[in-house]
Coordinates of C-alpha atoms in Angstrom, one line a residue:
X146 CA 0.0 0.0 0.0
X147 CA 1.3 3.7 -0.7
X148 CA 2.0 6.0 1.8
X149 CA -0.3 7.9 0.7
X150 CA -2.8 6.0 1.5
X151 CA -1.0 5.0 5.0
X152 CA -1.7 9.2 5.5
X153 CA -5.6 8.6 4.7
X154 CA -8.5 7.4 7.1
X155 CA -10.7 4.7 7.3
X156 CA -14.1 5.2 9.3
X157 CA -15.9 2.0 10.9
X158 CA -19.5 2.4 11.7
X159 CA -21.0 -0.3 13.3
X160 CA -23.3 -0.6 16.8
X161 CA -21.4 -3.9 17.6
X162 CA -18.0 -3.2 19.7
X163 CA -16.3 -6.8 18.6
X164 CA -17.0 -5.5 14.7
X165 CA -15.3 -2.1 15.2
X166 CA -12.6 -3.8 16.9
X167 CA -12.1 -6.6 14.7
X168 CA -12.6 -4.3 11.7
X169 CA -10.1 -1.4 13.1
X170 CA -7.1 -3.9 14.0
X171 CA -7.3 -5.4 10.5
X172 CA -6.8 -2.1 8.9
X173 CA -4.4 -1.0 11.3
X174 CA -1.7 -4.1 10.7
X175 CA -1.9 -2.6 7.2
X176 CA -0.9 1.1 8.1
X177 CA -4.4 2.7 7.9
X178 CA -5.4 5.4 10.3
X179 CA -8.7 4.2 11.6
X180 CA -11.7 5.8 13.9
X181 CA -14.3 3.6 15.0
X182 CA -17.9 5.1 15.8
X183 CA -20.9 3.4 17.5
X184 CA -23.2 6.3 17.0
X185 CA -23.1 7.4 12.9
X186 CA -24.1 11.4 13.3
X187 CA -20.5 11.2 15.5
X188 CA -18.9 9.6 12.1
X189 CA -20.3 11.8 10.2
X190 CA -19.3 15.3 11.9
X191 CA -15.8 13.9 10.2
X192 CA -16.3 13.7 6.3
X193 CA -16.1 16.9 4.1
X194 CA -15.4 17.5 0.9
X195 CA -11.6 17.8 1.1
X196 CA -11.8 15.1 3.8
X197 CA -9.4 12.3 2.9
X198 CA -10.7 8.8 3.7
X199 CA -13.0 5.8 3.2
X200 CA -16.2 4.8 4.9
X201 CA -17.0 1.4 6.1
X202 CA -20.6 1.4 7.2
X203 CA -23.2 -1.6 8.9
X204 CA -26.2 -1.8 7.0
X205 CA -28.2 -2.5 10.1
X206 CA -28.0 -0.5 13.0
X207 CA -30.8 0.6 15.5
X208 CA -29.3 4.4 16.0
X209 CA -29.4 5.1 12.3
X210 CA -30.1 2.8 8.9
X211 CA -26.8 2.3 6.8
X212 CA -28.7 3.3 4.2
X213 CA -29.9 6.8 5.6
X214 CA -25.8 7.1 6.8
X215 CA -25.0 6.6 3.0
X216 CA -27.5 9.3 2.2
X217 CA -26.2 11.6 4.7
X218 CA -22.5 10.8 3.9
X219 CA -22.7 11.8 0.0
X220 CA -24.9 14.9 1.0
X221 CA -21.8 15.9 2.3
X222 CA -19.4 15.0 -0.9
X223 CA -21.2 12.6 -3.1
X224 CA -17.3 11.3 -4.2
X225 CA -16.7 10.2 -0.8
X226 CA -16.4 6.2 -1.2
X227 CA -18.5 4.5 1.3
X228 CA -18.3 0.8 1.6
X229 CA -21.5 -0.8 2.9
X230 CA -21.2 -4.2 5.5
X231 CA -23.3 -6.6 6.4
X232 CA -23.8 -10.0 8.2
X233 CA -26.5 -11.0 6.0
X234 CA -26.1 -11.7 2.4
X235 CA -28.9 -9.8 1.2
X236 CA -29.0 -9.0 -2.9
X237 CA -32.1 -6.4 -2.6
X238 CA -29.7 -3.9 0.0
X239 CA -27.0 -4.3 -2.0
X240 CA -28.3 -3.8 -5.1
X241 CA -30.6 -0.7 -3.6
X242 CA -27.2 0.2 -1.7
X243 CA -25.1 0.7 -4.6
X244 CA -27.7 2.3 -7.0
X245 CA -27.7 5.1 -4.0
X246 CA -24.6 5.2 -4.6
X247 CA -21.9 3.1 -2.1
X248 CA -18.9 2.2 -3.4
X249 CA -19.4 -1.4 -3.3
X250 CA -21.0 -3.8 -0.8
X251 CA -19.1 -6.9 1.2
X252 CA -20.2 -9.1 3.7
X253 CA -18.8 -9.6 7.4
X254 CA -18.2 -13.5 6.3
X255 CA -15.9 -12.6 3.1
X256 CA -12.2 -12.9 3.3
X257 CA -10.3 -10.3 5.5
X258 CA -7.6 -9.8 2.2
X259 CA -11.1 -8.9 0.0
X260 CA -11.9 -6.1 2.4
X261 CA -8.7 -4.5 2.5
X262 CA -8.7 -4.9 -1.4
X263 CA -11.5 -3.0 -1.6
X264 CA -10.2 0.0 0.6
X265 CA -6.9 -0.1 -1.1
X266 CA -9.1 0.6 -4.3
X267 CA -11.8 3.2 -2.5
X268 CA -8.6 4.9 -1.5
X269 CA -7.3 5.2 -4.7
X270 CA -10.2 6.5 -5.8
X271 CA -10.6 9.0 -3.3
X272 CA -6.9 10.0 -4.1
X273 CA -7.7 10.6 -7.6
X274 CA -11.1 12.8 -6.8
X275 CA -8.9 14.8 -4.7
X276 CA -6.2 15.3 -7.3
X277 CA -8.3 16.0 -9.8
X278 CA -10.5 18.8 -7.9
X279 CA -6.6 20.4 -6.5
X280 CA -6.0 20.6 -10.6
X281 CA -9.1 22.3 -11.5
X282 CA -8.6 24.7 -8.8
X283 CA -5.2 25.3 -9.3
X284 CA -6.1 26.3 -12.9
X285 CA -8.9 28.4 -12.1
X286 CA -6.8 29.9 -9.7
X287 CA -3.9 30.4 -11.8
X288 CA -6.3 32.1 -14.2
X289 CA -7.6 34.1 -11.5
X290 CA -3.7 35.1 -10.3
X291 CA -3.0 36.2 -13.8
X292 CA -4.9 39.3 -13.2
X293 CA -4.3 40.2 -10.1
X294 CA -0.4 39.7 -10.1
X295 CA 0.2 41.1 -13.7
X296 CA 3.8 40.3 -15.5
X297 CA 5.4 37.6 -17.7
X298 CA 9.0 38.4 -15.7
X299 CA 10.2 34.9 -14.3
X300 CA 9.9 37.2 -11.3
X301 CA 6.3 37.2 -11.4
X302 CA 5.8 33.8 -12.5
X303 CA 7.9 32.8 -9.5
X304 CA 5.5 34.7 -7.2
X305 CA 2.4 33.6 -8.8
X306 CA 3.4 30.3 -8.1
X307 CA 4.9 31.1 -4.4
X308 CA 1.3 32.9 -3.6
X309 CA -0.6 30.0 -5.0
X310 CA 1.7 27.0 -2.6
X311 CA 1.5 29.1 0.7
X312 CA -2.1 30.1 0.3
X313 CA -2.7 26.1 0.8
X314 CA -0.3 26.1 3.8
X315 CA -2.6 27.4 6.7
X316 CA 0.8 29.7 8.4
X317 CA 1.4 32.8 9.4
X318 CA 3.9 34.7 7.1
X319 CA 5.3 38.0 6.1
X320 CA 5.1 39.8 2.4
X321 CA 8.6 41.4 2.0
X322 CA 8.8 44.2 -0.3
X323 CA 8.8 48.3 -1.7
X324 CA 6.1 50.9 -0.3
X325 CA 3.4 50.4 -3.8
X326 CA 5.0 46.9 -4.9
X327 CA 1.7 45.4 -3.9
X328 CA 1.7 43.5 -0.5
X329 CA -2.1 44.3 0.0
X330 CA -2.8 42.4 -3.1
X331 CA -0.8 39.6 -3.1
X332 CA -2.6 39.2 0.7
X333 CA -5.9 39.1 -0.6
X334 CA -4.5 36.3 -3.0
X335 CA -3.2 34.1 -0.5
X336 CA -6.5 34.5 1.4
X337 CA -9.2 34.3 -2.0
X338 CA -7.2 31.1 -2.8
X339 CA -6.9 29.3 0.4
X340 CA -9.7 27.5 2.4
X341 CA -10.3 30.2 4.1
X342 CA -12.0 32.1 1.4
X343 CA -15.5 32.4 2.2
X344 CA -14.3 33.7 5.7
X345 CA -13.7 37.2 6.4
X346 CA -10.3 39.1 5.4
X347 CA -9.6 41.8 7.6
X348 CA -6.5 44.6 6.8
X349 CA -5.4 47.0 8.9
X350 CA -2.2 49.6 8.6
X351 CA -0.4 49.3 12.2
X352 CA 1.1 52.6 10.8
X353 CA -2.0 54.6 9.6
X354 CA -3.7 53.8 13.0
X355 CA -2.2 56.4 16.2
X356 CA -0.7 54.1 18.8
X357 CA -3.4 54.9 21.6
X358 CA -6.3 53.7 19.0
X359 CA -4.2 50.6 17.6
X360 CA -4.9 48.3 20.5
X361 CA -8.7 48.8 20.6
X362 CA -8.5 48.1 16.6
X363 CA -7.0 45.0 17.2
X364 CA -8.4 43.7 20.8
X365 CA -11.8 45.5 20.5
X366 CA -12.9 46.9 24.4
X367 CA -15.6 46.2 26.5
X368 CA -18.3 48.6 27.5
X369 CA -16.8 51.2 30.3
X370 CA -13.3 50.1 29.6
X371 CA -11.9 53.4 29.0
X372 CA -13.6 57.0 28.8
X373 CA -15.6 57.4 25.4
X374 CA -15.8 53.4 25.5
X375 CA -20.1 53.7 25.9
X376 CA -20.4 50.0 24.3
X377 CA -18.3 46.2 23.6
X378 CA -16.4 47.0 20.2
X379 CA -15.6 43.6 18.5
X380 CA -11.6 44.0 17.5
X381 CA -9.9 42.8 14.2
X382 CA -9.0 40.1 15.9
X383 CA -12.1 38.6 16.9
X384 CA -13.6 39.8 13.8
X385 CA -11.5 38.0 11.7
X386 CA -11.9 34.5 12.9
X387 CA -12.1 32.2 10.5
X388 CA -10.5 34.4 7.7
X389 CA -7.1 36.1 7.4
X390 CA -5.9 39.1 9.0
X391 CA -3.9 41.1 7.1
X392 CA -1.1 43.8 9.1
X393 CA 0.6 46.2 6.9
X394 CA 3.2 48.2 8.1
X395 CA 3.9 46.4 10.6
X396 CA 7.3 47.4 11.9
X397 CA 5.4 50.5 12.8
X398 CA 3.6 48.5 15.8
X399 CA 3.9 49.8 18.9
X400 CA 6.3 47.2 21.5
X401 CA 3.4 47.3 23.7
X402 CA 1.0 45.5 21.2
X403 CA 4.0 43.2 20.0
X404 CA 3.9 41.4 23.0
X405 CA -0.2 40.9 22.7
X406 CA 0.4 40.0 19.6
X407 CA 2.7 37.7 20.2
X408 CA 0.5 35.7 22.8
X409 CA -2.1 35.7 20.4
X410 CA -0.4 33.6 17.9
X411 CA 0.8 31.9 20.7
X412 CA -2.3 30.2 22.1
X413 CA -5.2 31.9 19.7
X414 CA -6.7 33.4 22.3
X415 CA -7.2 37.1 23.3
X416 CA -8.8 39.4 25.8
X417 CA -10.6 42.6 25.0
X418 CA -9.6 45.8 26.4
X419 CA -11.5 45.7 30.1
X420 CA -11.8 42.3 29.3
X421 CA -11.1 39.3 31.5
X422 CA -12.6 36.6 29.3
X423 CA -10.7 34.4 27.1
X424 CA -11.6 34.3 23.6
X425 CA -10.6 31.5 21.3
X426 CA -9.6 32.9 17.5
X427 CA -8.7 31.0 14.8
X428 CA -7.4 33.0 12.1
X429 CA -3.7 33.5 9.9
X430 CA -2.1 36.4 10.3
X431 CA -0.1 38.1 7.1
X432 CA 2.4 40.9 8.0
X433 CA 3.5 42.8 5.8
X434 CA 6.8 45.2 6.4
X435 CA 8.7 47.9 4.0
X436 CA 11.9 47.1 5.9
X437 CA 14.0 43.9 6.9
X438 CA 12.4 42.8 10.2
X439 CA 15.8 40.8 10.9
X440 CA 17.4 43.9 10.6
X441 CA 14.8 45.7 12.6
X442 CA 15.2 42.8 15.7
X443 CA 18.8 42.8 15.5
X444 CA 18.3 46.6 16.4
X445 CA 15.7 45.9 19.3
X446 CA 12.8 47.9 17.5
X447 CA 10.8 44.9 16.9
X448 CA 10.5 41.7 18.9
X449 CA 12.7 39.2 17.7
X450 CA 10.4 36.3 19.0
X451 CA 7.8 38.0 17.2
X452 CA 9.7 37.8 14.4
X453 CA 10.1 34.2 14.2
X454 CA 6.3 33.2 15.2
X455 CA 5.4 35.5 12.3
X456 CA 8.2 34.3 10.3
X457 CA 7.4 31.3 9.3
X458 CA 7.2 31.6 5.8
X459 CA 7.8 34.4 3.9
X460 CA 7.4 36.3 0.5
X461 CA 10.3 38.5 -1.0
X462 CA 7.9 41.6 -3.7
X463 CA 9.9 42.6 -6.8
X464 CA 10.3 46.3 -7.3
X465 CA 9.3 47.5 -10.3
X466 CA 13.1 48.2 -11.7
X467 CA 13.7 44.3 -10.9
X468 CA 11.3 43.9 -13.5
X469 CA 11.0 46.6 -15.9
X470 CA 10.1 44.4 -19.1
X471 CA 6.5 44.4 -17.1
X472 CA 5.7 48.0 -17.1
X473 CA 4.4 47.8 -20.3
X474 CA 1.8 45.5 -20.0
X475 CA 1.2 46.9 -16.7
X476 CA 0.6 50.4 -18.0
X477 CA -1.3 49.1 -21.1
X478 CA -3.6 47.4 -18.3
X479 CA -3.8 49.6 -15.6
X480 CA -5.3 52.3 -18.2
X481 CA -7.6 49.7 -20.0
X482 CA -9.0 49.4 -16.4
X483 CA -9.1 53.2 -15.8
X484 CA -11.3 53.7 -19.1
X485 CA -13.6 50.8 -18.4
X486 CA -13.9 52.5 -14.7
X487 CA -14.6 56.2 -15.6
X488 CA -16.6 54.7 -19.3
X489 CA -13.9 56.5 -21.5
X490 CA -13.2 55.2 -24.8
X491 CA -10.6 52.5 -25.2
X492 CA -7.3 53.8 -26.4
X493 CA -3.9 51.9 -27.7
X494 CA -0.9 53.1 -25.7
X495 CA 1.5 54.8 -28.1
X496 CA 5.0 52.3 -28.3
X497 CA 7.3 55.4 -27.5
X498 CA 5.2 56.3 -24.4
X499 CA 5.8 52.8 -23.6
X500 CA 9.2 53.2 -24.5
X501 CA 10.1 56.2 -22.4
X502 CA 8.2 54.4 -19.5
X503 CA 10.7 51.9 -19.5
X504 CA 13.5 53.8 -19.3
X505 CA 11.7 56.3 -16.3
X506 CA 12.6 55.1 -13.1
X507 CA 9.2 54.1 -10.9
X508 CA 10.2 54.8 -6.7
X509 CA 6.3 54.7 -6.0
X510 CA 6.9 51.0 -7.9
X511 CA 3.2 49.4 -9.4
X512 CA 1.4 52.4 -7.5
X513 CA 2.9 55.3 -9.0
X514 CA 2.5 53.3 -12.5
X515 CA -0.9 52.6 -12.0
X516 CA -1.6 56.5 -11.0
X517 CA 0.3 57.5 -14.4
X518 CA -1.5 55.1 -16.4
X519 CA -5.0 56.3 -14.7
X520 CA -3.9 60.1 -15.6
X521 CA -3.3 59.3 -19.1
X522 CA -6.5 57.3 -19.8
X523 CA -8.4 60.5 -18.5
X524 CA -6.1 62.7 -20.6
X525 CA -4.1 64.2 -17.6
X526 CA -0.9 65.2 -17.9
X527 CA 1.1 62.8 -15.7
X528 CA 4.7 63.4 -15.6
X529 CA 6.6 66.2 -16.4
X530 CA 9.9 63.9 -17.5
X531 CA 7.7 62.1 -20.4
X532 CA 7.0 64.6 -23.3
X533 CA 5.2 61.9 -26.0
X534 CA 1.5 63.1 -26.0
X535 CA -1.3 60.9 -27.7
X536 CA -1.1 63.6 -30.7
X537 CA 1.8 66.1 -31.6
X538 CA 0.4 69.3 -29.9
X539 CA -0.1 72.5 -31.8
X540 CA 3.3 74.2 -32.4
X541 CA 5.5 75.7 -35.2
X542 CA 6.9 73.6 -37.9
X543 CA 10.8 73.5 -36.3
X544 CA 9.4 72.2 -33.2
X545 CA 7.3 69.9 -34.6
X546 CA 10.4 68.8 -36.7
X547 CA 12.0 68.7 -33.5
X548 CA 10.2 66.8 -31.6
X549 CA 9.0 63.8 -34.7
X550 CA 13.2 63.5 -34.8
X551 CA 14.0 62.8 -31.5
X552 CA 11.0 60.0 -31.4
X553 CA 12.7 58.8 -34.4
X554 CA 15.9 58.6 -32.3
X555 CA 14.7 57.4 -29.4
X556 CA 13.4 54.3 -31.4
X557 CA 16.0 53.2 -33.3
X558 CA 18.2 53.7 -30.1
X559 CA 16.0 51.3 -28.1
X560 CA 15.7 48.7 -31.0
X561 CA 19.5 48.5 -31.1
X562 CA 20.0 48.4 -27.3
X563 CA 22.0 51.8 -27.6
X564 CA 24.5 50.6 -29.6
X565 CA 25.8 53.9 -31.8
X566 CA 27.0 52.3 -34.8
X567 CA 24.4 50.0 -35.7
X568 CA 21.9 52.7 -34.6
X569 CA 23.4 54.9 -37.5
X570 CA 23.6 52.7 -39.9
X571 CA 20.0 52.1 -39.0
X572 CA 19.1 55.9 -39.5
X573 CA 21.4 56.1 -42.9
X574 CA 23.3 58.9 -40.7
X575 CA 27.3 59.4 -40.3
X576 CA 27.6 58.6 -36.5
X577 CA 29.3 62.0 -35.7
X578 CA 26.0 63.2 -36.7
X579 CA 24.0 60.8 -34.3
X580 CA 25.9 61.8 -31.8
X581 CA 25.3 65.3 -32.2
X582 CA 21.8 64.7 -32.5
X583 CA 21.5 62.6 -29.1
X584 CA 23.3 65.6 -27.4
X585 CA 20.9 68.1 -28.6
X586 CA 18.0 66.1 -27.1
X587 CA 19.6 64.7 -24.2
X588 CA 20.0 60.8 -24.6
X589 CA 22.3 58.9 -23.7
X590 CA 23.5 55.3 -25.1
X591 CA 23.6 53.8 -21.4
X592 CA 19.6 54.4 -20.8
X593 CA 19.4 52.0 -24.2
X594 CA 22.0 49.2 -23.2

C-alpha cells in the first residue's frame, strides 16, 4: 500500500464493539489510520469535501439505517467512497445500496484480504477525486492570479506560483517588499485562494492607526473600559476569525502590542480591552513590512520572538526596476481598467510612451504606475519627464520637426539596445552626426544598453 494512502483514514460504523474492533485492528496491521464510531451522526461530523478517507458502514443498525448514513455521507461529498457491511447476504440492500450510490458492498463472512482490497481501491479513488478537484482549482486559480499579479518576468511567474503554494499552507507569514509593490494584493491572494475564502479578510495599517487607537482596533474593548468606550467594540482580531488578518506596516507597531500580539499567535486566544474573558480565535495572520524585520530585531525595534512566530514563511515583492520588461503591460492594463472605470473610450498606448516608461525610473513602484496610467487614460498630464503626448500638440513647424526627430531617435536607439554604430547605420546617418543629435535632445546610449 502507498504512503499515501497509510496518511488517509478509514471510518468504521458499526453498533457492535467486537465488529469495530475486529474491523479497526485489520486495517491498522496494514498502516491505515482508523476511527471507529458506535453512533453514525459522530462519524459523520468527520467527512467533508476535502476530507481524505474511506467509509466502512453496517447496513443494520438501531441508531441510524446504513442506508440513511450513506444518504447523509454523499450529501456531504457525493465522491466520498462509502463501503457498505453486512452479516447477511442480502441482494435487494445491495443492489438498492449501490444504485444510491456506495462504493461497493461486502459481507462480514468474506475474506479479510477482499476487504482490504477494496479500501486499497476506494482509497485510490478517493486520491484521484482529490487530485483531480486540486488541478481544477489550481487552474482556475492560476487564471484568476494572472490578473491580479500582472507580469510575464520569471519574477512574477515565481511569485504567482509562491502565492498560489503558501495560500494552501494554513501559516502565518510575512510579504517582504517596496512601499506600492503590492503587498495588500498579493494578501488578498493568498487569502481568495486558500480555504479560508469564504471567511472574512480583515486589513489593517499598524502605521495609519495612532498608537493609543491601535490596540482597541485590534483587541476591541468592552463597555466602560476606558472614557468614550459607551459600548463592547468587537476587534480585528475577533472579527477575523475564521479568515485572514492582514497587518501592513507592521514594523510600525507599537512594542506594547507586540507582545499581545505575540500571545495571540501563541495560544489563539485574546482578551478585549477591560476584558477578563478568554476568547478562542482562529485566524492566519499576514504581516506585511517595507523594511527587513531581521534587521529591525537585530536593532531591538521589533521583537525578535515576534519575528520568528510570524516568520514562518515568507514572501520577497519585486520592485518595479527588478522587473521593468512588465511596465508595459502593466501600463497598457492599468489604463484599459481606468477607461472601463470612468466609461472612457478604449485607447492603444503609443509604443514610445511605452518606450520612455521603460526607461523612467518608478520609486512609488506598481502604484505610481498605476496612478500614471489612470492620468493618461483620462487625458491628464502625468509626468513632467515624459513629453510623448497621444497627438503632436499644436506648435510651429521647427518644433514639430524637433520633436518627430528625436522620437525617431529614441526608437532606433531602443531597437538597437544603444549601440551607436548599428543605430546609425540604421538611421542612414554618419555617427558624428548621431551623436550630435543625441546631445541636442539629451540621450544617452547607457539608458538604451
Amino acid at each position: 500500500m502507498s504512503s499515501a494512502m497509510a496518511n488517509g483514514q478509514v471510518i468504521v460504523i458499526d453498533d457492535e464493539e467486537i465488529v469495530r474492533e475486529s474491523m479497526t485492528q485489520t486495517l491498522e496491521l496494514e498502516g491505515y489510520s482508523t476511527s471507529a464510531f458506535e453512533d453514525p451522526h459522530d462519524a459523520i461530523k468527520h467527512c467533508s469535501k476535502s476530507w481524505h478517507g474511506v467509509v466502512i458502514c453496517d447496513v443494520r443498525m438501531d441508531i441510524m439505517n446504513g442506508l440513511e448514513v450513506l444518504e447523509k455521507i454523499l450529501e456531504i461529498d457525493p465522491e466520498i467512497p462509502v463501503i457498505m457491511f453486512s452479516g447477511h447476504s442480502d441482494i435487494a440492500i445491495a443492489i438498492k445500496a449501490i444504485r444510491q450510490g456506495a462504493y461497493d458492498f461486502l459481507e462480514k463472512t468474506d475474506d479479510p484480504q477482499h476487504h482490504l482490497n477494496t479500501v486499497e481501491r476506494a482509497f485510490k479513488k478517493r486520491e484521484l477525486v482529490l487530485e483531480n478537484r486540486r488541478l481544477r482549482e489550481a487552474i482556475a486559480g492560476q487564471h484568476e492570479i494572472d490578473k491580479r499579479l500582472v507580469g510575464q518576468t520569471d519574477v512574477m511567474v515565481r511569485l504567482r506560483e509562491t502565492v498560489l503554494q503558501l495560500a494552501q499552507v494554513d501559516v502565518d507569514l510575512i510579504i517582504n517588499g517596496e512601499t506600492g509593490t503590492g503587498k495588500e494584493v498579493v494578501a488578498k491572494c493568498l487569502h481568495d485562494f486558500s480555504s479560508r475564502k469564504d471567511k472574512p479578510f480583515v486589513a489593517l495599517n499598524c502605521g495609519a492607526v495612532t498608537e493609543s487607537v491601535i490596540e482597541s482596533e485590534l483587541f476591541g474593548h468592552e463597555a466602560g473600559a476606558f472614557t468614550g468606550a459607551n459600548k463592547k467594540r468587537i476587534g480585528k482580531l475577533e472579527y477575523a476569525s475564521g479568515g485572514t488578518l492582514f497587518l501592513d506596516e507592521i514594523e510600525s507597531m507599537p512594542a506594547s502590542l507586540q507582545v499581545r500580539l505575540l500571545r495571540v499567535l501563541q495560544e489563539r486566544v485574546l482578551q478585549r480591552l477591560g476584558g477578563n474573558a478568554d476568547i478562542n480565535v482562529d485566524i492566519r495572520v499576514v504581516a506585511a513590512s517595507k523594511e527587513d524585520l531581521r534587521e529591525a530585531s537585530d536593532r531591538g525595534t521589533f521583537r525578535e520572538d515576534l519575528y520568528y512566530r510570524l516568520n514562518v514563511a515568507s514572501i520577497d515583492l519585486p520592485s518595479l526596476s527588478q522587473r521593468k520588461d512588465d511596465i508595459p503591460l502593466l501600463f497598457s492594463h492599468f489604463a484599459e481598467q481606468a477607461c472601463q472605470r470612468f466609461n472612457r473610450e478604449s485607447k492603444p498606448v503609443p509604443d514610445l510612451l511605452l518606450q520612455q516608461l521603460c526607461m523612467q525610473s518608478w520609486p512609488g513602484n506598481v502604484r505610481e504606475l498605476r496612478n500614471a496610467a489612470e492620468r493618461w487614460a483620462l487625458g491628464l498630464p502625468f509626468d513632467s519627464k515624459l513629453n510623448i503626448t497621444e497627438a503632436p500638440k499644436a506648435g510651429n513647424l521647427d518644433e514639430l520637426v524637433e520633436s518627430y526627430e528625436r522620437e525617431i531617435i529614441f526608437s532606433a536607439l531602443k531597437a538597437n539596445n544603444g549601440q551607436v554604430e548599428q543605430t546609425a547605420q540604421a538611421l542612414g546617418i554618419p555617427r558624428k552626426k548621431l551623436y550630435l543629435r543625441m546631445k541636442k535632445y539629451d540621450l544617452d546610449r547607457k539608458d538604451f544598453t
